[in-house]
PDB file of C-alpha atoms in Angstrom:
ATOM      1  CA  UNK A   1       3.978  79.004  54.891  1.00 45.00           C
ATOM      2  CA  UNK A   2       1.664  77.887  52.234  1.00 51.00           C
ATOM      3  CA  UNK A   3       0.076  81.256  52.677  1.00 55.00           C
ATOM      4  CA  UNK A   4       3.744  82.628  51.312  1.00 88.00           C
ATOM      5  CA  UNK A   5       4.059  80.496  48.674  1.00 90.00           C
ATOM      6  CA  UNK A   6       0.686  81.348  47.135  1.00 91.00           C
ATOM      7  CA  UNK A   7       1.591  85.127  47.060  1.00 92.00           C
ATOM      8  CA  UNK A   8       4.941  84.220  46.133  1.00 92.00           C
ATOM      9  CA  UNK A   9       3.847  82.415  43.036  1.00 94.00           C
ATOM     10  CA  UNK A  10       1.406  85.099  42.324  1.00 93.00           C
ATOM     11  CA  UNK A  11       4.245  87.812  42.342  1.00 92.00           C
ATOM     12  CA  UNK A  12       6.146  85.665  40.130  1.00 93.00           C
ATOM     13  CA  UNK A  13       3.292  85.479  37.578  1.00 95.00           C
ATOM     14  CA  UNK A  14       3.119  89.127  37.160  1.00 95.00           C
ATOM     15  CA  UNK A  15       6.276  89.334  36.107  1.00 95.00           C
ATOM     16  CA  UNK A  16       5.933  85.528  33.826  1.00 95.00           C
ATOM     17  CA  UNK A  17       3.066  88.079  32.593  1.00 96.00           C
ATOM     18  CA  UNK A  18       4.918  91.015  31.531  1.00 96.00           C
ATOM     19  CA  UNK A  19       7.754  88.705  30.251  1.00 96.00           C
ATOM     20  CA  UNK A  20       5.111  86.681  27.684  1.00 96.00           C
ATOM     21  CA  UNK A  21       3.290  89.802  26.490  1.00 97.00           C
ATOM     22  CA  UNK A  22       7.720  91.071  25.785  1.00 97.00           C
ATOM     23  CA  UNK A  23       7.703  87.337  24.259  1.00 96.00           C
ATOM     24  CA  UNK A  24       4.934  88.046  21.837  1.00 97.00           C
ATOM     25  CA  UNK A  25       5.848  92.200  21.148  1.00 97.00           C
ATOM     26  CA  UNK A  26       9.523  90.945  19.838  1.00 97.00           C
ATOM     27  CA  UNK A  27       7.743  88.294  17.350  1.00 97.00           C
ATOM     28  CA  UNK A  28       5.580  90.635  16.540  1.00 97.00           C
ATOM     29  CA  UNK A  29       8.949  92.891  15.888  1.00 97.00           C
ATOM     30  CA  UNK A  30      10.918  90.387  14.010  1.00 97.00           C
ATOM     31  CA  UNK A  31       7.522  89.828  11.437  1.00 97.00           C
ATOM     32  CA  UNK A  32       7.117  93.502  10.977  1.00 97.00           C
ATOM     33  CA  UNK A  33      11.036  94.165  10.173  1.00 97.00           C
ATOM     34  CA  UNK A  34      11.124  90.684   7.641  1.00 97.00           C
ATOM     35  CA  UNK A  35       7.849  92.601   5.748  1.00 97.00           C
ATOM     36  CA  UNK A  36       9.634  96.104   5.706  1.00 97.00           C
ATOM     37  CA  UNK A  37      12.698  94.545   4.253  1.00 96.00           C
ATOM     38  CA  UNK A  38      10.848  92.302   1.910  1.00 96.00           C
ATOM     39  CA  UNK A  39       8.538  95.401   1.259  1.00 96.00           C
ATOM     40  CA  UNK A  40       8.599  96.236  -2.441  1.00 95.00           C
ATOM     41  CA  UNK A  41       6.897  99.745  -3.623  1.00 95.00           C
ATOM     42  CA  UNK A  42       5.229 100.192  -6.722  1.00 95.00           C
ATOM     43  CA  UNK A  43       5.164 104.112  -7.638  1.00 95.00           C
ATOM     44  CA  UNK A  44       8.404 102.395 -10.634  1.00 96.00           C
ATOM     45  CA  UNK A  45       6.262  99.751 -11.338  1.00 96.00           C
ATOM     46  CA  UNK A  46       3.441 101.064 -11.842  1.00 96.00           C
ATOM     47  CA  UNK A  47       4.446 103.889 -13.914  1.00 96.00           C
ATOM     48  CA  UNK A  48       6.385 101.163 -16.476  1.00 96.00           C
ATOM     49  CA  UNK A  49       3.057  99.085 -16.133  1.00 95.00           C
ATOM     50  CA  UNK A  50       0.832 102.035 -17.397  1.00 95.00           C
ATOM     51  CA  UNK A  51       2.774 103.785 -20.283  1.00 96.00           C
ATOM     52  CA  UNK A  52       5.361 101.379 -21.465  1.00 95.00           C
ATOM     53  CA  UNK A  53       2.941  99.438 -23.073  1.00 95.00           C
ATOM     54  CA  UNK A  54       1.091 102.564 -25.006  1.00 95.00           C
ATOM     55  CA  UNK A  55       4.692 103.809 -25.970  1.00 94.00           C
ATOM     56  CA  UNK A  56       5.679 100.634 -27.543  1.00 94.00           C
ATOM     57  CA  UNK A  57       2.271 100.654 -29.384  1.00 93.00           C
ATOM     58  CA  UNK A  58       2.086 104.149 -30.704  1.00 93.00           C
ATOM     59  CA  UNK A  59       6.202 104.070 -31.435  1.00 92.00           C
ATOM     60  CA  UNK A  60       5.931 100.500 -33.492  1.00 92.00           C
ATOM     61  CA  UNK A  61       2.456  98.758 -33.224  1.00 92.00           C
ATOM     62  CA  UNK A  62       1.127  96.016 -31.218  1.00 90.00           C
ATOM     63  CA  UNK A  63       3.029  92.962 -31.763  1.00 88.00           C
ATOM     64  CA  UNK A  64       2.562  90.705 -34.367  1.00 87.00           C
ATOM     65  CA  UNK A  65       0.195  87.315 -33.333  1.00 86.00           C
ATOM     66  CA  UNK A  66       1.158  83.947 -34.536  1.00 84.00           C
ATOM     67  CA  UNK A  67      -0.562  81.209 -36.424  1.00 78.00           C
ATOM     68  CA  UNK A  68      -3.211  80.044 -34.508  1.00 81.00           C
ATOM     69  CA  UNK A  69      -3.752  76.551 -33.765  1.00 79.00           C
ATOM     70  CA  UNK A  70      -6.311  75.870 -36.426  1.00 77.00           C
ATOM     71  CA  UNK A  71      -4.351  77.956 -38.515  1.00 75.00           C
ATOM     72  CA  UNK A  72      -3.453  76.071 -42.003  1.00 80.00           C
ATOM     73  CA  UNK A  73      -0.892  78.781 -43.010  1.00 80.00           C
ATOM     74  CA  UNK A  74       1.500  77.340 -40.335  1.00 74.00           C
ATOM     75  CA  UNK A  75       1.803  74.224 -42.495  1.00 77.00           C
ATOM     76  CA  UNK A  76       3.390  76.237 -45.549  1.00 78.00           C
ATOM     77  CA  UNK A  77       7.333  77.099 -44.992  1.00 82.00           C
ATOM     78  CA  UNK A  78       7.030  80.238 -46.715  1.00 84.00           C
ATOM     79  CA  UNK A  79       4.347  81.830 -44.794  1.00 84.00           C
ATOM     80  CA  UNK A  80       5.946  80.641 -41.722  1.00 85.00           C
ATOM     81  CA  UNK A  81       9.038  81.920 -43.004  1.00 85.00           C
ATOM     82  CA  UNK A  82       7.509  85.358 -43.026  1.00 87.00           C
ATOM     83  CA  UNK A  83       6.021  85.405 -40.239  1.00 84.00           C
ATOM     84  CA  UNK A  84       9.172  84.726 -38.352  1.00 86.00           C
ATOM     85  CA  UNK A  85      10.633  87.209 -40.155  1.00 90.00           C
ATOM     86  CA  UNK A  86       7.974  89.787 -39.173  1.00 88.00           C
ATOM     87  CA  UNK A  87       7.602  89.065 -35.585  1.00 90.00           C
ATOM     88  CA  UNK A  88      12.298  89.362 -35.288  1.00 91.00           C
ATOM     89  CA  UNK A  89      11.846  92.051 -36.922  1.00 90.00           C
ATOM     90  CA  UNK A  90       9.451  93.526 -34.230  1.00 92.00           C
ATOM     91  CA  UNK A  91      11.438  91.907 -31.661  1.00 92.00           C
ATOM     92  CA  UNK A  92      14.321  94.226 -32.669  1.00 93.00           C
ATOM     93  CA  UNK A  93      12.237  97.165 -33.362  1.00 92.00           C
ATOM     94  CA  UNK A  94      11.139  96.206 -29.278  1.00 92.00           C
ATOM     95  CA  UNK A  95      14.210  96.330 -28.180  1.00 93.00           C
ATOM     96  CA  UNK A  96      14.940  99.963 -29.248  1.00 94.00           C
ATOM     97  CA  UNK A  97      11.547 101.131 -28.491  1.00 94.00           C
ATOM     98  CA  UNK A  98      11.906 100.284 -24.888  1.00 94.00           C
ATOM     99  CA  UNK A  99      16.017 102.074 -24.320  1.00 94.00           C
ATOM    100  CA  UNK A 100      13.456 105.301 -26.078  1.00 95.00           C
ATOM    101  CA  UNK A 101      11.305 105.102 -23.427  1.00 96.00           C
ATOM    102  CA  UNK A 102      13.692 104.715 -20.329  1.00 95.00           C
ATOM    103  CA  UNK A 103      15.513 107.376 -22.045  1.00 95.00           C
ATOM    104  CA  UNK A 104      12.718 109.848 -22.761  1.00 95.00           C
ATOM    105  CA  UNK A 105      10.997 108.862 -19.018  1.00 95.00           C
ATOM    106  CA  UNK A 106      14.389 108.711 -17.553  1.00 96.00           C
ATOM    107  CA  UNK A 107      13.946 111.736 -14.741  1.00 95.00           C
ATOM    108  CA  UNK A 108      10.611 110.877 -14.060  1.00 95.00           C
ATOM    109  CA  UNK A 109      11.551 107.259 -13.472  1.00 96.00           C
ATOM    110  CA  UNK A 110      14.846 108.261 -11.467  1.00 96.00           C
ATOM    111  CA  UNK A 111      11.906 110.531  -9.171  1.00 97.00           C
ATOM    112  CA  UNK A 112       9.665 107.817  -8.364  1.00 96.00           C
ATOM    113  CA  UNK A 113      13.115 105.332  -7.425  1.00 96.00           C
ATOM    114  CA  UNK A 114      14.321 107.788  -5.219  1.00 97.00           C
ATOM    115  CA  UNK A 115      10.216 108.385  -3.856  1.00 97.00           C
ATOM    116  CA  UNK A 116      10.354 104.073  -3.669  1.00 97.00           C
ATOM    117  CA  UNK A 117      13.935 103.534  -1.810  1.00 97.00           C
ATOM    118  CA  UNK A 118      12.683 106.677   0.522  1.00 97.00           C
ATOM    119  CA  UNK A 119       9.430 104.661   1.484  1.00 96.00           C
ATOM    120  CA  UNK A 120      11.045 101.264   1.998  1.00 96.00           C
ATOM    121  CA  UNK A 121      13.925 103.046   4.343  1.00 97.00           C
ATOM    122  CA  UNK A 122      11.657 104.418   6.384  1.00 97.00           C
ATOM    123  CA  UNK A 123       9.603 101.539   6.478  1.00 97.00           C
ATOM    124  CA  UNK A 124      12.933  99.507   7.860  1.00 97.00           C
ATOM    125  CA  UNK A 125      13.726 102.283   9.625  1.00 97.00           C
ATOM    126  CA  UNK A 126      10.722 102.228  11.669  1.00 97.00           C
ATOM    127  CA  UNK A 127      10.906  98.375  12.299  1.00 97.00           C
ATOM    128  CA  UNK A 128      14.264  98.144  13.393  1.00 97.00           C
ATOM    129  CA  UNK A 129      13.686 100.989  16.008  1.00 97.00           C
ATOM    130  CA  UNK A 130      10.702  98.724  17.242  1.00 97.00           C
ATOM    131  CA  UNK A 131      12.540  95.228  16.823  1.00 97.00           C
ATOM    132  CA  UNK A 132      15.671  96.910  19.016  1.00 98.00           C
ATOM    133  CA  UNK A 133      13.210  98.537  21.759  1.00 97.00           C
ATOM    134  CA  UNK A 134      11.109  94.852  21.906  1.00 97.00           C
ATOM    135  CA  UNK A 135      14.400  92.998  22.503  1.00 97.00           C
ATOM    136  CA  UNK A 136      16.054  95.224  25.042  1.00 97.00           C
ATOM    137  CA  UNK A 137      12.397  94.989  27.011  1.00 97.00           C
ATOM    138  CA  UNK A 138      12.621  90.908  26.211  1.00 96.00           C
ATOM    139  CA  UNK A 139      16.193  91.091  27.797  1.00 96.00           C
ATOM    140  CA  UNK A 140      15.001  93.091  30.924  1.00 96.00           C
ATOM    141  CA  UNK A 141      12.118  90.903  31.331  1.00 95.00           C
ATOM    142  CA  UNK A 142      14.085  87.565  31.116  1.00 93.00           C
ATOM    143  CA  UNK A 143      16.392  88.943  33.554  1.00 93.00           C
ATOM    144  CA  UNK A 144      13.712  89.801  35.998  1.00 92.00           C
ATOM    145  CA  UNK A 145      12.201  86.203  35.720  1.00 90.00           C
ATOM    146  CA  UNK A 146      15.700  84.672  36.445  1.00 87.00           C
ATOM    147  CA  UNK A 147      16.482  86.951  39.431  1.00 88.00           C
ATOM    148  CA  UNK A 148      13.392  85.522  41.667  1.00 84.00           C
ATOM    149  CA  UNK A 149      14.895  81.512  41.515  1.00 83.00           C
ATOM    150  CA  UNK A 150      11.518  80.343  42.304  1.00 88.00           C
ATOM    151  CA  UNK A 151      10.931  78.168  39.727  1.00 90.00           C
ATOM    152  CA  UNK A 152      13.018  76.618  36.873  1.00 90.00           C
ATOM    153  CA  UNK A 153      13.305  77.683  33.698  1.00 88.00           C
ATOM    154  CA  UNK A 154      10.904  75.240  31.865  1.00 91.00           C
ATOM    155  CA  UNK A 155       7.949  76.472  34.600  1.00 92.00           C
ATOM    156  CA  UNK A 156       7.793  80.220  33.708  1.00 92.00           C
ATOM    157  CA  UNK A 157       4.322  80.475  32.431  1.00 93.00           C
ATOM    158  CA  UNK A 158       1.486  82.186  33.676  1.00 95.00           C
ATOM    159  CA  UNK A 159      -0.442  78.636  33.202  1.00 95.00           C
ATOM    160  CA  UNK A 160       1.917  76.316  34.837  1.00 95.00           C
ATOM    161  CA  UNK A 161       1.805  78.567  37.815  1.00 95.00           C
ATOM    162  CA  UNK A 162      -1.812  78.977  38.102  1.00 95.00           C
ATOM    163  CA  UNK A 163      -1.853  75.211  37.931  1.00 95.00           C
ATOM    164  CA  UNK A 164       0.741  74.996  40.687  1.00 95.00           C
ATOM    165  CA  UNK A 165      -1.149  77.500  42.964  1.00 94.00           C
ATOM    166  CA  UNK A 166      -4.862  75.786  41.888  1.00 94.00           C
ATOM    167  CA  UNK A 167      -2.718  72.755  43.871  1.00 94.00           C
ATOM    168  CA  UNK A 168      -2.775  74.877  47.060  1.00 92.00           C
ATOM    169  CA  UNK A 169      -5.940  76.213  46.438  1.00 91.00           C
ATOM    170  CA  UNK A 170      -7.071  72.697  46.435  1.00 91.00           C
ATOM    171  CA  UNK A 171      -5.434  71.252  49.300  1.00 91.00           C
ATOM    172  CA  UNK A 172      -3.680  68.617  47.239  1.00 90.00           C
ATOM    173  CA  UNK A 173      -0.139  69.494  48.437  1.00 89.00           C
ATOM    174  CA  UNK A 174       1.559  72.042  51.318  1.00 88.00           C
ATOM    175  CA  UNK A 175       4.951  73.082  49.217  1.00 90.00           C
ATOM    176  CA  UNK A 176       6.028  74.040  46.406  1.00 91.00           C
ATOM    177  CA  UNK A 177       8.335  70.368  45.295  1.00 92.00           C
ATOM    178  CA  UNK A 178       5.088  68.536  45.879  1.00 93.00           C
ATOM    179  CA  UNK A 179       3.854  70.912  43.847  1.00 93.00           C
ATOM    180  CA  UNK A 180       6.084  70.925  40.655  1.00 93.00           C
ATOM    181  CA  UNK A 181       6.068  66.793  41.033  1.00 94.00           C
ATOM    182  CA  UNK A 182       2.180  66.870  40.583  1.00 94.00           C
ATOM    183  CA  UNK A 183       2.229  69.464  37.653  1.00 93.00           C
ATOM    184  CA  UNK A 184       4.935  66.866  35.908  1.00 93.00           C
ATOM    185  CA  UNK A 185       2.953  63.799  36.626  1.00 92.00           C
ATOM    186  CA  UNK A 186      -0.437  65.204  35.124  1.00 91.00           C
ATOM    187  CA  UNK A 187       1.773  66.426  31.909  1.00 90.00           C
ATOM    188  CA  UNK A 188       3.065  63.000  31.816  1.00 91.00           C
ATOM    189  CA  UNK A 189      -0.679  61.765  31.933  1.00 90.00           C
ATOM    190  CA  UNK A 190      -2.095  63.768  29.649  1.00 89.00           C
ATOM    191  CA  UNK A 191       0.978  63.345  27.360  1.00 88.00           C
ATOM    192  CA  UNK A 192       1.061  60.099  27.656  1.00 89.00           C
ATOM    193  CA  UNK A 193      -3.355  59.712  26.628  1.00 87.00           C
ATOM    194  CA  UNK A 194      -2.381  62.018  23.492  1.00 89.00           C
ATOM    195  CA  UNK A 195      -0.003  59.825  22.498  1.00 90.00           C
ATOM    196  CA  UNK A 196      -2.048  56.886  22.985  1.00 89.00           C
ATOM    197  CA  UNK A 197      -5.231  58.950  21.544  1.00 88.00           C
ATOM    198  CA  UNK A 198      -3.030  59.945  18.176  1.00 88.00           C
ATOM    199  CA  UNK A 199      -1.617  55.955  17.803  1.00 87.00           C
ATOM    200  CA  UNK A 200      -5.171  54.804  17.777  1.00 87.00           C
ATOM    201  CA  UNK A 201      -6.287  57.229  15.303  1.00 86.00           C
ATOM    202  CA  UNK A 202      -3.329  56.408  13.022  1.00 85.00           C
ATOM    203  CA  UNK A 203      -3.798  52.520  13.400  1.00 84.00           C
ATOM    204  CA  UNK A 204      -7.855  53.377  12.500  1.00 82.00           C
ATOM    205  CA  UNK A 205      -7.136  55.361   9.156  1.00 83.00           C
ATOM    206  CA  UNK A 206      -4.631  52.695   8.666  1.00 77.00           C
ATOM    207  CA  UNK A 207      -7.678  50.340   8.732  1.00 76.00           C
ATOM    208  CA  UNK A 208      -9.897  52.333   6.960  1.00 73.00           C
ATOM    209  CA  UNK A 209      -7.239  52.341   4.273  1.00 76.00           C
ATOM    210  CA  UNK A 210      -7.177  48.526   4.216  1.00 69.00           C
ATOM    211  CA  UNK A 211     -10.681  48.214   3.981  1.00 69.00           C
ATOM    212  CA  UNK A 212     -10.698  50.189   0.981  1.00 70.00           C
ATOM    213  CA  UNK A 213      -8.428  48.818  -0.637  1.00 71.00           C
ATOM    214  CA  UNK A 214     -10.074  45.334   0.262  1.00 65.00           C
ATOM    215  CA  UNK A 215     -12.890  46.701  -1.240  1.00 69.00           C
ATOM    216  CA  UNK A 216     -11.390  47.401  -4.073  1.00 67.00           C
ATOM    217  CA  UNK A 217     -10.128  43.707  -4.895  1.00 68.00           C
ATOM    218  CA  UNK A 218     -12.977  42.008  -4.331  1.00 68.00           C
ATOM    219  CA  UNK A 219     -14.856  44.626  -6.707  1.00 71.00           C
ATOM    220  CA  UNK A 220     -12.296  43.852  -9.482  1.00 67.00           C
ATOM    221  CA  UNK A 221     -12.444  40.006  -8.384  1.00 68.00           C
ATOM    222  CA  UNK A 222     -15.971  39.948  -9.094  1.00 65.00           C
ATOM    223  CA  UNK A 223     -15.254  42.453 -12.323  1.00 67.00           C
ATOM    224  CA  UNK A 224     -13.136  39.235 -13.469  1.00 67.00           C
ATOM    225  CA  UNK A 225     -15.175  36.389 -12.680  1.00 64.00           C
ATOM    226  CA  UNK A 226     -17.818  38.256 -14.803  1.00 67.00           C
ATOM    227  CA  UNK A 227     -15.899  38.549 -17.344  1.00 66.00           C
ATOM    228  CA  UNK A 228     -14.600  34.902 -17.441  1.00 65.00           C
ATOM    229  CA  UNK A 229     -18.325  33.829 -17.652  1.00 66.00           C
ATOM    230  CA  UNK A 230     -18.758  35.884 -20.304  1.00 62.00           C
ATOM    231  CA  UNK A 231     -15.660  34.447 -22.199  1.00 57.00           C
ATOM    232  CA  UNK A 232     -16.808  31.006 -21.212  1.00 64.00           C
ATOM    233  CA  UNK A 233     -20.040  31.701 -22.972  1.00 69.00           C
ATOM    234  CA  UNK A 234     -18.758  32.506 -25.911  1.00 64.00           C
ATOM    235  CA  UNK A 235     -16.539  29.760 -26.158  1.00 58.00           C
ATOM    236  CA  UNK A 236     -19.501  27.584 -25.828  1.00 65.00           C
ATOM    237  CA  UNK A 237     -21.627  28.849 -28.445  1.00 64.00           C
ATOM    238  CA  UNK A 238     -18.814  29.620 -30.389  1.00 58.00           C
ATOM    239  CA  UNK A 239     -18.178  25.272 -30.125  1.00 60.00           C
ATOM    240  CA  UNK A 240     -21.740  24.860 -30.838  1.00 62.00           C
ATOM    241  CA  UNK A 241     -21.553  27.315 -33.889  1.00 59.00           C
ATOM    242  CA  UNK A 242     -18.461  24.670 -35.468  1.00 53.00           C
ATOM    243  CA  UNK A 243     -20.457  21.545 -34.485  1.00 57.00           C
ATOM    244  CA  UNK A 244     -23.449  22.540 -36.153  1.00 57.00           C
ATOM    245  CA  UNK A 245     -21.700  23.486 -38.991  1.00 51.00           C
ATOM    246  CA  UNK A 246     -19.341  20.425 -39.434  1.00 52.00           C
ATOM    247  CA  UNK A 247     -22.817  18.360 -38.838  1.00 52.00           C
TER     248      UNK A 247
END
């Protein structure tokens, strides 16, 4: 009997196997369909990047710079005056520089938009086809797992059941409830140490903190009984100083 249960445990991990490496593929999936569709090409960009600053410069100049900090000109209202005017002007001359160049560029840019949206299309193209083939080999693999009734739910993993058959192995139990009860009261164990392990960390930074911060008022304790010697002092020679002088 035991004997069975070993290979039928064994059986069952193949297929937990096959059903975590499906697990992992559809993740994988769902990543590589949210990057295609956040996916942004750059053949636009780039082109706009490179030229639309040299045919703003050669059509109307580089653009006007401002006072400078240190400047003392931006402390007289008429130069600052005209150099508001200049740089609006500019601003407008901008403006109509830039509808010339989307204009003059405007097959060239519609080309690369259409080369762009082709690229990112395919791109989702090809990760939906792999998110939908991941998922219907998820959905075959989930239903094979649920089919054998061997173990609940909550137990399909390849290293829960080598735990359960390392309890064979081992001698520590004949079938498979004994089984599951000893994998759940180890969990609880070693749950039930992290916990503990994690509390006792939290209650020694907590500590640490104190101690600190201790540290800290005692420092500025001492900082002020310094400084009332100090005053002290002075007072006193200060009261020497007057009866001297009224002496």
């Amino acid at each position: 009997m035991e004997k069975n249960i070993i290979e039928t445990l064994q059986e069952l991990k193949k297929l937990v196997i096959q059903y975590e490496t499906a697990v992992d593929d559809f993740e994988q999936s769902k990543i590589l369909l949210k990057n295609a569709k956040e996916y942004q090409p750059t053949r636009l960009k780039n082109f706009d990047e490179e030229y639309l600053p040299k045919f703003i410069e050669e059509s109307i100049g580089k653009k006007p710079k401002d006072f400078g900090k240190v400047d003392p000109r931006k402390y007289f209202k008429k130069t600052t005056q005209k150099k508001e005017k200049v740089i609006e002007e500019y601003n407008q001359k901008l403006k109509f520089a830039k509808e010339e160049f989307y204009k003059k560029y405007s097959e060239k840019r519609e080309l690369f938009n259409k080369y762009d949206c082709q690229e990112k299309e395919e791109k989702i193209d090809i990760a939906q086809e792999k998110f939908d083939s991941t998922k219907n080999v998820l959905e075959k693999e989930s239903q094979k797992i649920d089919s054998v009734g061997v173990l609940p739910r909550m137990l399909m993993s390849s290293i829960i059941i080598d735990k359960l058959i390392s309890y064979f192995d081992n001698w520590r139990t004949d079938n498979l409830k004994d089984a599951i009860n000893l994998y759940f009261d180890e969990k609880w164990k070693i749950d039930e140490s992290n916990r503990i392990r994690d509390l006792l960390e939290n209650i020694e930074q907590k500590l640490d903190k104190n101690n600190e911060q201790f540290s800290y008022i005692i420092t500025n304790i001492e900082e002020i009984g310094e400084t009332i010697s100090d005053v002290n002092t002075t007072l006193n020679n200060l009261n020497n100083t007057i009866t001297e002088e009224t002496n």
